[in-house]
Amino acid sequence: MDNVNQAEFWQQRYQSDSIGWDMGEVSPPLKAYIDQLPESAKDQAILVPGAGNAYEVGYLHEQGFTNVTLVDFAPAPIADFAERYPSFPSEQLICADFFELSPERYQFDWVLEQTFFCAINPQRRNEYVQQMENLLKPKGKLVGVLFNRDFGNTHPPFGGDIEEYKRRFETHFDIEIMEPCYNSHPARQGSELFIKLQAQ
Ligand SMILES: C[S@@+](CC[C@H](N)C(=O)[O-])C[C@H]1O[C@@H](n2cnc3c(N)ncnc32)[C@H](O)[C@@H]1O
């Protein structure tokens, strides 16, 4: 399972088109969240880590959000995104390991989580929580969706449940929302939680 920590594992999945997680469109709960944000949010610093084909980043860009940073350590989806969105600032496309991002260099108002948490080795979940807090400005927010179901623990996606997530996140975040999604993509109906967490 260690190979999920390696960019090569994911790069090969993109190169062989074995990307069963890819919905081909912006996640409906995240679209609904983005759509209700005020005009004043459009220059906020936003991180989308493990963004893959990054439909959410594309949507934010189309809606006029100017300070969105896409991070993924697999180069293939980033190259694809750059081709699909030639007007997206190239300096905001970062091919790097999320866990190696320097908080001295990067600070965000909010982070959008979409099938990244479930892709990392579950043993790194506390590290994920700590790194999220490090990369957020004081009172910054982690917003997104998490799987609320078990998939087994041999390969991604790695699932979980609300009790585990509460235990993990409440050490560093105030939990504003963590509840079942009512507007998931049909393929994910009944299996997602919407989260909105504020860094302490
Ligand atoms: C399951 S895919 C999800 C992609 C995208 N969020 C989506 O929903 O289509 C997980 C993504 O996270 C990336 N990833 C996994 N671990 C990473 C890490 N430590 N740093 C950066 N990206 C990582 C992979 O390359 C892959 O693109």
PDB file of C-alpha atoms and ligand atoms in Angstrom:
ATOM      1  CA  MET A   1       0.000   0.000   0.000  1.00  0.00           C
ATOM      2  CA  ASP A   2       3.051   2.229   0.387  1.00  0.00           C
ATOM      3  CA  ASN A   3       2.991   2.954  -3.321  1.00  0.00           C
ATOM      4  CA  VAL A   4      -0.026   5.261  -2.920  1.00  0.00           C
ATOM      5  CA  ASN A   5       2.495   7.662  -1.372  1.00  0.00           C
ATOM      6  CA  GLN A   6       4.389   7.728  -4.668  1.00  0.00           C
ATOM      7  CA  ALA A   7       3.610  10.004  -7.600  1.00  0.00           C
ATOM      8  CA  GLU A   8       4.477   7.180 -10.001  1.00  0.00           C
ATOM      9  CA  PHE A   9       1.552   5.042  -8.761  1.00  0.00           C
ATOM     10  CA  TRP A  10      -0.907   7.795  -9.676  1.00  0.00           C
ATOM     11  CA  GLN A  11       0.889   8.883 -12.831  1.00  0.00           C
ATOM     12  CA  GLN A  12       0.542   5.334 -14.175  1.00  0.00           C
ATOM     13  CA  ARG A  13      -3.166   5.342 -13.362  1.00  0.00           C
ATOM     14  CA  TYR A  14      -3.598   8.489 -15.480  1.00  0.00           C
ATOM     15  CA  GLN A  15      -1.398   7.153 -18.298  1.00  0.00           C
ATOM     16  CA  SER A  16      -3.350   3.867 -18.479  1.00  0.00           C
ATOM     17  CA  ASP A  17      -6.675   5.678 -18.083  1.00  0.00           C
ATOM     18  CA  SER A  18      -7.476   3.633 -14.938  1.00  0.00           C
ATOM     19  CA  ILE A  19      -9.159   6.557 -13.221  1.00  0.00           C
ATOM     20  CA  GLY A  20     -12.386   5.103 -11.885  1.00  0.00           C
ATOM     21  CA  TRP A  21     -12.712   7.949  -9.364  1.00  0.00           C
ATOM     22  CA  ASP A  22     -12.924  10.588 -12.075  1.00  0.00           C
ATOM     23  CA  MET A  23     -16.472  11.951 -12.377  1.00  0.00           C
ATOM     24  CA  GLY A  24     -15.735  13.962 -15.509  1.00  0.00           C
ATOM     25  CA  GLU A  25     -17.438  17.010 -14.040  1.00  0.00           C
ATOM     26  CA  VAL A  26     -17.409  19.305 -11.027  1.00  0.00           C
ATOM     27  CA  SER A  27     -18.686  17.539  -7.910  1.00  0.00           C
ATOM     28  CA  PRO A  28     -22.301  18.715  -7.365  1.00  0.00           C
ATOM     29  CA  PRO A  29     -21.946  19.476  -3.607  1.00  0.00           C
ATOM     30  CA  LEU A  30     -18.806  21.487  -4.294  1.00  0.00           C
ATOM     31  CA  LYS A  31     -20.430  23.325  -7.186  1.00  0.00           C
ATOM     32  CA  ALA A  32     -23.345  24.212  -4.893  1.00  0.00           C
ATOM     33  CA  TYR A  33     -20.902  25.474  -2.253  1.00  0.00           C
ATOM     34  CA  ILE A  34     -18.959  27.561  -4.768  1.00  0.00           C
ATOM     35  CA  ASP A  35     -22.179  28.979  -6.260  1.00  0.00           C
ATOM     36  CA  GLN A  36     -23.324  30.464  -2.951  1.00  0.00           C
ATOM     37  CA  LEU A  37     -20.031  32.259  -2.211  1.00  0.00           C
ATOM     38  CA  PRO A  38     -20.166  36.057  -2.356  1.00  0.00           C
ATOM     39  CA  GLU A  39     -18.389  38.110  -5.007  1.00  0.00           C
ATOM     40  CA  SER A  40     -15.912  39.186  -2.314  1.00  0.00           C
ATOM     41  CA  ALA A  41     -14.592  35.595  -2.083  1.00  0.00           C
ATOM     42  CA  LYS A  42     -13.255  35.672  -5.632  1.00  0.00           C
ATOM     43  CA  ASP A  43      -9.766  36.813  -4.682  1.00  0.00           C
ATOM     44  CA  GLN A  44      -9.375  34.469  -1.714  1.00  0.00           C
ATOM     45  CA  ALA A  45      -6.396  32.123  -1.742  1.00  0.00           C
ATOM     46  CA  ILE A  46      -7.796  28.630  -2.420  1.00  0.00           C
ATOM     47  CA  LEU A  47      -5.923  25.321  -2.525  1.00  0.00           C
ATOM     48  CA  VAL A  48      -7.204  22.226  -4.317  1.00  0.00           C
ATOM     49  CA  PRO A  49      -4.803  19.407  -3.312  1.00  0.00           C
ATOM     50  CA  GLY A  50      -4.644  16.056  -5.103  1.00  0.00           C
ATOM     51  CA  ALA A  51      -6.737  17.803  -7.732  1.00  0.00           C
ATOM     52  CA  GLY A  52      -6.276  15.269 -10.537  1.00  0.00           C
ATOM     53  CA  ASN A  53      -8.261  16.379 -13.589  1.00  0.00           C
ATOM     54  CA  ALA A  54      -9.389  19.283 -11.440  1.00  0.00           C
ATOM     55  CA  TYR A  55     -12.932  19.990 -12.617  1.00  0.00           C
ATOM     56  CA  GLU A  56     -13.415  22.067  -9.459  1.00  0.00           C
ATOM     57  CA  VAL A  57     -10.378  24.207 -10.302  1.00  0.00           C
ATOM     58  CA  GLY A  58     -11.705  24.678 -13.838  1.00  0.00           C
ATOM     59  CA  TYR A  59     -15.100  25.675 -12.481  1.00  0.00           C
ATOM     60  CA  LEU A  60     -13.609  28.153  -9.999  1.00  0.00           C
ATOM     61  CA  HIS A  61     -11.563  29.672 -12.828  1.00  0.00           C
ATOM     62  CA  GLU A  62     -14.637  29.947 -15.066  1.00  0.00           C
ATOM     63  CA  GLN A  63     -16.526  31.665 -12.240  1.00  0.00           C
ATOM     64  CA  GLY A  64     -13.811  34.320 -11.894  1.00  0.00           C
ATOM     65  CA  PHE A  65     -11.902  33.070  -8.837  1.00  0.00           C
ATOM     66  CA  THR A  66      -8.413  34.419  -9.439  1.00  0.00           C
ATOM     67  CA  ASN A  67      -6.252  32.942  -6.678  1.00  0.00           C
ATOM     68  CA  VAL A  68      -6.734  29.185  -6.985  1.00  0.00           C
ATOM     69  CA  THR A  69      -3.749  26.840  -6.606  1.00  0.00           C
ATOM     70  CA  LEU A  70      -3.909  23.319  -8.029  1.00  0.00           C
ATOM     71  CA  VAL A  71      -1.551  20.784  -6.435  1.00  0.00           C
ATOM     72  CA  ASP A  72      -0.961  17.226  -7.568  1.00  0.00           C
ATOM     73  CA  PHE A  73       2.212  15.171  -7.605  1.00  0.00           C
ATOM     74  CA  ALA A  74       1.259  13.335 -10.834  1.00  0.00           C
ATOM     75  CA  PRO A  75       2.302  15.458 -13.814  1.00  0.00           C
ATOM     76  CA  ALA A  76      -0.149  13.955 -16.366  1.00  0.00           C
ATOM     77  CA  PRO A  77      -3.409  15.527 -15.118  1.00  0.00           C
ATOM     78  CA  ILE A  78      -1.679  18.879 -14.606  1.00  0.00           C
ATOM     79  CA  ALA A  79      -0.465  18.878 -18.213  1.00  0.00           C
ATOM     80  CA  ASP A  80      -4.000  17.990 -19.368  1.00  0.00           C
ATOM     81  CA  PHE A  81      -5.509  20.745 -17.249  1.00  0.00           C
ATOM     82  CA  ALA A  82      -3.042  23.297 -18.643  1.00  0.00           C
ATOM     83  CA  GLU A  83      -4.126  22.327 -22.169  1.00  0.00           C
ATOM     84  CA  ARG A  84      -7.817  22.571 -21.333  1.00  0.00           C
ATOM     85  CA  TYR A  85      -7.391  25.908 -19.515  1.00  0.00           C
ATOM     86  CA  PRO A  86      -4.662  27.869 -21.325  1.00  0.00           C
ATOM     87  CA  SER A  87      -5.797  31.050 -19.548  1.00  0.00           C
ATOM     88  CA  PHE A  88      -5.187  29.544 -16.083  1.00  0.00           C
ATOM     89  CA  PRO A  89      -2.024  31.060 -14.517  1.00  0.00           C
ATOM     90  CA  SER A  90       0.756  28.479 -14.882  1.00  0.00           C
ATOM     91  CA  GLU A  91       2.405  29.565 -11.613  1.00  0.00           C
ATOM     92  CA  GLN A  92      -0.745  28.332  -9.827  1.00  0.00           C
ATOM     93  CA  LEU A  93      -0.289  24.800 -11.201  1.00  0.00           C
ATOM     94  CA  ILE A  94       2.008  23.051  -8.735  1.00  0.00           C
ATOM     95  CA  CYS A  95       3.354  19.559  -9.348  1.00  0.00           C
ATOM     96  CA  ALA A  96       4.422  18.649  -5.810  1.00  0.00           C
ATOM     97  CA  ASP A  97       3.733  16.399  -2.861  1.00  0.00           C
ATOM     98  CA  PHE A  98       1.067  17.978  -0.666  1.00  0.00           C
ATOM     99  CA  PHE A  99       2.961  16.851   2.432  1.00  0.00           C
ATOM    100  CA  GLU A 100       6.062  18.713   1.246  1.00  0.00           C
ATOM    101  CA  LEU A 101       4.378  22.062   0.616  1.00  0.00           C
ATOM    102  CA  SER A 102       6.022  24.702   2.737  1.00  0.00           C
ATOM    103  CA  PRO A 103       3.620  26.636   5.004  1.00  0.00           C
ATOM    104  CA  GLU A 104       6.152  29.491   4.963  1.00  0.00           C
ATOM    105  CA  ARG A 105       5.571  29.791   1.240  1.00  0.00           C
ATOM    106  CA  TYR A 106       1.909  28.808   0.953  1.00  0.00           C
ATOM    107  CA  GLN A 107      -0.988  30.073   3.068  1.00  0.00           C
ATOM    108  CA  PHE A 108      -4.614  29.689   2.023  1.00  0.00           C
ATOM    109  CA  ASP A 109      -7.988  31.112   3.043  1.00  0.00           C
ATOM    110  CA  TRP A 110      -9.587  27.792   2.290  1.00  0.00           C
ATOM    111  CA  VAL A 111      -8.906  24.359   0.908  1.00  0.00           C
ATOM    112  CA  LEU A 112     -11.246  22.300  -1.249  1.00  0.00           C
ATOM    113  CA  GLU A 113     -11.181  18.553  -0.498  1.00  0.00           C
ATOM    114  CA  GLN A 114     -12.401  16.164  -3.174  1.00  0.00           C
ATOM    115  CA  THR A 115     -11.242  12.500  -3.190  1.00  0.00           C
ATOM    116  CA  PHE A 116      -7.773  13.409  -1.961  1.00  0.00           C
ATOM    117  CA  PHE A 117      -8.121  12.365   1.707  1.00  0.00           C
ATOM    118  CA  CYS A 118      -9.329   8.920   0.577  1.00  0.00           C
ATOM    119  CA  ALA A 119      -6.318   8.549  -1.740  1.00  0.00           C
ATOM    120  CA  ILE A 120      -3.598   8.854   0.886  1.00  0.00           C
ATOM    121  CA  ASN A 121      -2.374   6.000   3.044  1.00  0.00           C
ATOM    122  CA  PRO A 122      -4.744   5.977   6.071  1.00  0.00           C
ATOM    123  CA  GLN A 123      -1.710   5.912   8.349  1.00  0.00           C
ATOM    124  CA  ARG A 124      -1.012   9.463   7.172  1.00  0.00           C
ATOM    125  CA  ARG A 125      -4.384  10.883   8.175  1.00  0.00           C
ATOM    126  CA  ASN A 126      -3.114  12.721  11.240  1.00  0.00           C
ATOM    127  CA  GLU A 127      -0.302  14.121   9.120  1.00  0.00           C
ATOM    128  CA  TYR A 128      -2.941  15.296   6.620  1.00  0.00           C
ATOM    129  CA  VAL A 129      -4.878  17.063   9.390  1.00  0.00           C
ATOM    130  CA  GLN A 130      -1.708  18.752  10.680  1.00  0.00           C
ATOM    131  CA  GLN A 131      -0.521  19.813   7.209  1.00  0.00           C
ATOM    132  CA  MET A 132      -3.976  21.217   6.386  1.00  0.00           C
ATOM    133  CA  GLU A 133      -3.867  23.335   9.494  1.00  0.00           C
ATOM    134  CA  ASN A 134      -0.314  24.448   8.671  1.00  0.00           C
ATOM    135  CA  LEU A 135      -1.304  25.555   5.177  1.00  0.00           C
ATOM    136  CA  LEU A 136      -4.396  27.468   6.295  1.00  0.00           C
ATOM    137  CA  LYS A 137      -4.376  31.037   7.528  1.00  0.00           C
ATOM    138  CA  PRO A 138      -5.718  31.484  11.071  1.00  0.00           C
ATOM    139  CA  LYS A 139      -9.418  30.561  11.013  1.00  0.00           C
ATOM    140  CA  GLY A 140      -9.057  29.297   7.453  1.00  0.00           C
ATOM    141  CA  LYS A 141     -11.461  26.611   6.269  1.00  0.00           C
ATOM    142  CA  LEU A 142     -11.290  23.089   4.952  1.00  0.00           C
ATOM    143  CA  VAL A 143     -14.375  22.487   2.814  1.00  0.00           C
ATOM    144  CA  GLY A 144     -15.338  19.476   0.771  1.00  0.00           C
ATOM    145  CA  VAL A 145     -16.563  15.922   0.742  1.00  0.00           C
ATOM    146  CA  LEU A 146     -15.333  12.761   2.480  1.00  0.00           C
ATOM    147  CA  PHE A 147     -16.501   9.211   1.926  1.00  0.00           C
ATOM    148  CA  ASN A 148     -18.832   7.933   4.636  1.00  0.00           C
ATOM    149  CA  ARG A 149     -18.363   4.252   3.909  1.00  0.00           C
ATOM    150  CA  ASP A 150     -15.835   1.445   4.085  1.00  0.00           C
ATOM    151  CA  PHE A 151     -13.996   0.189   0.997  1.00  0.00           C
ATOM    152  CA  GLY A 152     -11.590  -2.220   2.704  1.00  0.00           C
ATOM    153  CA  ASN A 153      -8.031  -1.226   3.382  1.00  0.00           C
ATOM    154  CA  THR A 154      -5.870  -2.696   0.661  1.00  0.00           C
ATOM    155  CA  HIS A 155      -6.004   0.037  -1.979  1.00  0.00           C
ATOM    156  CA  PRO A 156      -7.586   3.440  -2.514  1.00  0.00           C
ATOM    157  CA  PRO A 157     -10.178   4.725  -2.012  1.00  0.00           C
ATOM    158  CA  PHE A 158      -9.792   4.384   1.749  1.00  0.00           C
ATOM    159  CA  GLY A 159     -13.076   5.124   3.476  1.00  0.00           C
ATOM    160  CA  GLY A 160     -14.124   6.053   6.958  1.00  0.00           C
ATOM    161  CA  ASP A 161     -17.014   7.309   9.001  1.00  0.00           C
ATOM    162  CA  ILE A 162     -18.185  10.407  10.770  1.00  0.00           C
ATOM    163  CA  GLU A 163     -17.008   9.281  14.215  1.00  0.00           C
ATOM    164  CA  GLU A 164     -13.455   8.677  13.013  1.00  0.00           C
ATOM    165  CA  TYR A 165     -13.340  11.971  11.135  1.00  0.00           C
ATOM    166  CA  LYS A 166     -14.676  13.922  14.119  1.00  0.00           C
ATOM    167  CA  ARG A 167     -12.050  12.373  16.394  1.00  0.00           C
ATOM    168  CA  ARG A 168      -9.259  13.208  13.983  1.00  0.00           C
ATOM    169  CA  PHE A 169     -10.234  16.683  12.904  1.00  0.00           C
ATOM    170  CA  GLU A 170     -11.533  18.168  16.149  1.00  0.00           C
ATOM    171  CA  THR A 171      -7.997  18.278  17.567  1.00  0.00           C
ATOM    172  CA  HIS A 172      -7.138  21.047  15.061  1.00  0.00           C
ATOM    173  CA  PHE A 173     -10.455  22.271  13.632  1.00  0.00           C
ATOM    174  CA  ASP A 174     -13.843  23.468  14.805  1.00  0.00           C
ATOM    175  CA  ILE A 175     -16.411  21.361  13.010  1.00  0.00           C
ATOM    176  CA  GLU A 176     -18.987  23.732  11.499  1.00  0.00           C
ATOM    177  CA  ILE A 177     -20.547  21.126   9.212  1.00  0.00           C
ATOM    178  CA  MET A 178     -19.985  17.371   8.938  1.00  0.00           C
ATOM    179  CA  GLU A 179     -23.146  15.758   7.675  1.00  0.00           C
ATOM    180  CA  PRO A 180     -24.436  13.478   4.916  1.00  0.00           C
ATOM    181  CA  CYS A 181     -24.603  15.144   1.504  1.00  0.00           C
ATOM    182  CA  TYR A 182     -28.071  15.641   0.052  1.00  0.00           C
ATOM    183  CA  ASN A 183     -26.795  16.576  -3.418  1.00  0.00           C
ATOM    184  CA  SER A 184     -24.101  14.018  -4.291  1.00  0.00           C
ATOM    185  CA  HIS A 185     -23.363  12.914  -7.826  1.00  0.00           C
ATOM    186  CA  PRO A 186     -25.639   9.885  -8.609  1.00  0.00           C
ATOM    187  CA  ALA A 187     -22.606   7.544  -8.452  1.00  0.00           C
ATOM    188  CA  ARG A 188     -21.920   8.700  -4.884  1.00  0.00           C
ATOM    189  CA  GLN A 189     -25.442   9.015  -3.484  1.00  0.00           C
ATOM    190  CA  GLY A 190     -25.562   8.058   0.185  1.00  0.00           C
ATOM    191  CA  SER A 191     -21.783   7.684   0.502  1.00  0.00           C
ATOM    192  CA  GLU A 192     -20.523  11.228   1.066  1.00  0.00           C
ATOM    193  CA  LEU A 193     -20.281  13.674   3.936  1.00  0.00           C
ATOM    194  CA  PHE A 194     -20.091  17.388   3.340  1.00  0.00           C
ATOM    195  CA  ILE A 195     -17.543  19.038   5.628  1.00  0.00           C
ATOM    196  CA  LYS A 196     -16.805  22.620   6.542  1.00  0.00           C
ATOM    197  CA  LEU A 197     -14.115  22.866   9.216  1.00  0.00           C
ATOM    198  CA  GLN A 198     -12.463  25.956  10.627  1.00  0.00           C
ATOM    199  CA  ALA A 199      -8.828  25.928  11.724  1.00  0.00           C
ATOM    200  CA  GLN A 200      -8.547  26.655  15.445  1.00  0.00           C
TER     201      GLN A 200
HETATM  202  C1  LIG B   1      -8.345   9.612  -6.270  1.00  0.00           C
HETATM  203  S1  LIG B   1      -7.478  10.838  -7.160  1.00  0.00           S
HETATM  204  C2  LIG B   1      -8.624  12.207  -7.067  1.00  0.00           C
HETATM  205  C3  LIG B   1      -8.364  13.296  -8.073  1.00  0.00           C
HETATM  206  C4  LIG B   1      -9.403  14.413  -8.058  1.00  0.00           C
HETATM  207  N1  LIG B   1      -9.459  15.079  -6.774  1.00  0.00           N
HETATM  208  C5  LIG B   1     -10.758  13.884  -8.434  1.00  0.00           C
HETATM  209  O1  LIG B   1     -11.655  13.864  -7.590  1.00  0.00           O
HETATM  210  O2  LIG B   1     -10.931  13.488  -9.609  1.00  0.00           O
HETATM  211  C6  LIG B   1      -6.218  11.318  -5.999  1.00  0.00           C
HETATM  212  C7  LIG B   1      -5.259  12.354  -6.552  1.00  0.00           C
HETATM  213  O3  LIG B   1      -4.385  12.753  -5.501  1.00  0.00           O
HETATM  214  C8  LIG B   1      -3.068  12.821  -6.001  1.00  0.00           C
HETATM  215  N2  LIG B   1      -2.191  12.624  -4.837  1.00  0.00           N
HETATM  216  C9  LIG B   1      -2.149  11.535  -4.026  1.00  0.00           C
HETATM  217  N3  LIG B   1      -1.260  11.732  -3.036  1.00  0.00           N
HETATM  218  C10 LIG B   1      -0.727  12.969  -3.242  1.00  0.00           C
HETATM  219  C11 LIG B   1       0.227  13.746  -2.537  1.00  0.00           C
HETATM  220  N4  LIG B   1       0.830  13.282  -1.436  1.00  0.00           N
HETATM  221  N5  LIG B   1       0.521  14.976  -3.006  1.00  0.00           N
HETATM  222  C12 LIG B   1      -0.093  15.452  -4.126  1.00  0.00           C
HETATM  223  N6  LIG B   1      -1.017  14.776  -4.827  1.00  0.00           N
HETATM  224  C13 LIG B   1      -1.324  13.539  -4.388  1.00  0.00           C
HETATM  225  C14 LIG B   1      -2.989  11.751  -7.061  1.00  0.00           C
HETATM  226  O4  LIG B   1      -1.970  11.974  -7.991  1.00  0.00           O
HETATM  227  C15 LIG B   1      -4.380  11.835  -7.669  1.00  0.00           C
HETATM  228  O5  LIG B   1      -4.421  12.752  -8.728  1.00  0.00           O
END
